[in-house]
Coordinates of C-alpha atoms in Angstrom, one line a residue:
X27 CA -56.1 -39.5 31.3
X28 CA -54.8 -38.1 28.1
X29 CA -51.3 -36.9 27.5
X30 CA -49.6 -34.8 24.8
X31 CA -46.1 -35.5 23.6
X32 CA -44.1 -32.5 22.5
X33 CA -40.7 -31.1 21.9
X34 CA -39.7 -28.9 24.8
X35 CA -39.4 -25.1 24.3
X36 CA -37.2 -22.7 26.3
X37 CA -40.2 -22.0 28.6
X38 CA -40.3 -25.7 29.7
X39 CA -37.0 -25.5 31.8
X40 CA -38.8 -25.7 35.1
X41 CA -40.8 -28.9 34.3
X42 CA -37.9 -30.5 32.5
X43 CA -35.5 -29.8 35.4
X44 CA -38.0 -31.2 37.9
X45 CA -38.4 -34.4 35.9
X46 CA -34.7 -34.8 35.2
X47 CA -33.9 -34.3 38.9
X48 CA -36.4 -37.0 39.6
X49 CA -34.6 -39.3 37.1
X50 CA -31.2 -38.6 38.7
X51 CA -32.6 -39.2 42.1
X52 CA -34.1 -42.5 41.0
X53 CA -30.7 -43.7 39.9
X54 CA -28.9 -42.1 42.8
X55 CA -26.8 -40.0 40.5
X56 CA -25.7 -36.6 41.9
X57 CA -27.2 -33.7 40.0
X58 CA -26.0 -30.1 39.9
X59 CA -26.6 -26.9 38.0
X60 CA -23.7 -27.4 35.6
X61 CA -25.0 -30.8 34.5
X62 CA -28.6 -29.5 34.1
X63 CA -27.4 -26.5 32.0
X64 CA -25.2 -28.7 29.8
X65 CA -28.0 -31.1 29.0
X66 CA -30.5 -28.3 28.6
X67 CA -28.1 -26.7 26.1
X68 CA -27.6 -29.9 24.2
X69 CA -31.4 -30.2 23.6
X70 CA -31.4 -26.9 21.8
X71 CA -28.0 -27.2 20.0
X72 CA -28.7 -27.7 16.3
X73 CA -25.2 -29.1 15.9
X74 CA -25.9 -32.0 18.2
X75 CA -28.0 -35.0 17.4
X76 CA -29.4 -35.1 20.9
X77 CA -33.2 -34.8 21.4
X78 CA -35.8 -34.5 24.0
X79 CA -39.6 -35.2 24.1
X80 CA -41.8 -34.4 27.0
X81 CA -45.2 -35.7 28.1
X82 CA -47.7 -33.3 29.4
X83 CA -50.9 -34.0 31.3
X84 CA -54.2 -32.4 30.2
X85 CA -53.4 -29.3 32.4
X86 CA -50.1 -28.8 30.5
X87 CA -47.7 -29.9 33.3
X88 CA -44.7 -32.0 32.4
X89 CA -45.1 -35.6 33.6
X90 CA -42.4 -37.5 31.6
X91 CA -39.4 -37.1 29.4
X92 CA -37.1 -39.0 27.1
X93 CA -33.6 -38.0 26.0
X94 CA -32.4 -39.8 22.9
X95 CA -29.6 -39.3 20.3
X96 CA -28.0 -40.6 17.2
X97 CA -25.3 -43.3 17.6
X98 CA -23.1 -44.8 15.0
X99 CA -23.4 -48.6 14.6
X100 CA -20.3 -49.8 12.7
X101 CA -21.5 -53.4 12.3
X102 CA -24.6 -52.1 10.6
X103 CA -22.8 -49.3 8.7
X104 CA -25.7 -47.1 9.9
X105 CA -26.7 -44.5 12.4
X106 CA -29.1 -45.9 15.0
X107 CA -30.9 -44.3 17.9
X108 CA -29.9 -44.5 21.5
X109 CA -32.4 -43.8 24.3
X110 CA -30.4 -42.3 27.2
X111 CA -33.0 -41.3 29.7
X112 CA -36.7 -42.1 30.3
X113 CA -38.6 -40.8 33.3
X114 CA -42.2 -40.6 34.2
X115 CA -43.1 -39.0 37.5
X116 CA -44.6 -41.5 39.9
X117 CA -48.1 -40.0 40.0
X118 CA -48.4 -40.5 36.2
X119 CA -47.1 -44.0 36.0
X120 CA -49.6 -46.7 34.9
X121 CA -51.7 -44.2 33.0
X122 CA -50.3 -44.8 29.5
X123 CA -47.8 -41.9 29.3
X124 CA -44.9 -44.3 28.7
X125 CA -46.7 -45.9 25.8
X126 CA -47.2 -42.4 24.3
X127 CA -43.6 -41.6 24.8
X128 CA -42.5 -44.8 23.1
X129 CA -44.9 -44.3 20.2
X130 CA -43.4 -40.8 19.6
X131 CA -39.9 -42.2 19.9
X132 CA -40.8 -44.7 17.1
X133 CA -42.1 -41.8 15.0
X134 CA -38.9 -39.8 15.6
X135 CA -36.7 -42.9 14.8
X136 CA -38.4 -43.4 11.5
X137 CA -38.0 -39.6 10.8
X138 CA -34.3 -39.9 11.4
X139 CA -34.0 -43.2 9.4
X140 CA -32.7 -45.2 12.3
X141 CA -33.3 -48.9 11.9
X142 CA -33.3 -49.5 15.6
X143 CA -33.2 -47.6 18.9
X144 CA -31.2 -49.2 21.8
X145 CA -31.1 -48.5 25.5
X146 CA -29.9 -49.9 28.8
X147 CA -31.5 -50.1 32.2
X148 CA -30.6 -51.5 35.6
X149 CA -31.2 -55.1 36.1
X150 CA -33.4 -54.5 39.1
X151 CA -35.6 -51.9 37.4
X152 CA -38.4 -54.4 37.1
X153 CA -41.3 -52.1 36.5
X154 CA -39.5 -50.4 33.6
X155 CA -38.3 -53.7 32.3
X156 CA -41.9 -55.0 32.1
X157 CA -42.7 -52.1 29.8
X158 CA -39.5 -52.6 27.7
X159 CA -40.4 -56.3 27.3
X160 CA -43.7 -55.2 25.7
X161 CA -42.3 -52.6 23.4
X162 CA -38.9 -54.0 22.3
X163 CA -36.8 -57.0 22.0
X164 CA -34.3 -57.7 24.8
X165 CA -30.9 -58.4 23.6
X166 CA -28.2 -60.6 25.1
X167 CA -25.6 -57.8 25.2
X168 CA -24.0 -56.9 28.6
X169 CA -22.8 -53.3 29.2
X170 CA -19.4 -52.4 30.6
X171 CA -17.9 -49.0 31.5
X172 CA -14.2 -48.2 31.3
X173 CA -13.0 -45.5 33.7
X174 CA -10.3 -43.7 31.6
X175 CA -8.8 -42.3 34.8
X176 CA -7.9 -45.7 35.9
X177 CA -5.2 -47.8 34.1
X178 CA -6.8 -51.2 33.4
X179 CA -3.5 -53.0 33.5
X180 CA 0.0 -52.0 34.4
X181 CA 2.0 -51.2 31.3
X182 CA 4.0 -54.1 30.0
X183 CA 7.7 -53.5 29.8
X184 CA 8.9 -53.7 26.2
X185 CA 12.5 -54.1 25.2
X186 CA 14.1 -52.6 22.2

């Protein structure tokens, strides 16, 4: 099957939302209208370096998406790319759409002048990792998240 990779337009909201809900469901992350509207607005905000590409099947239906953005890399002294979200609907997996999405991501990264594009995935996301092992180099970095609502350590009493 052939796929086209395109930037979404305002008329793509239905396909985009269906795909993004599928992505959130896969990762068991709650999704609501406020989040959907916020991300949709980011895609079309010229003041944000946040982007989306969508894959369409030969009938024009959306079957995959990528969200990616610019990220500062202080050790490089450069702006790099960061792939936030990648989702291909189950019926389209294995047909080459993910290859087309990554090829377009590489084109976009070159267009932006990004020397690399980074991303993270779950350790147990074996099917995706088999693709990532083909298209990129796995790093030895481990990812952590700090919850700013939680104090990591009790404050140390300081005298004077």
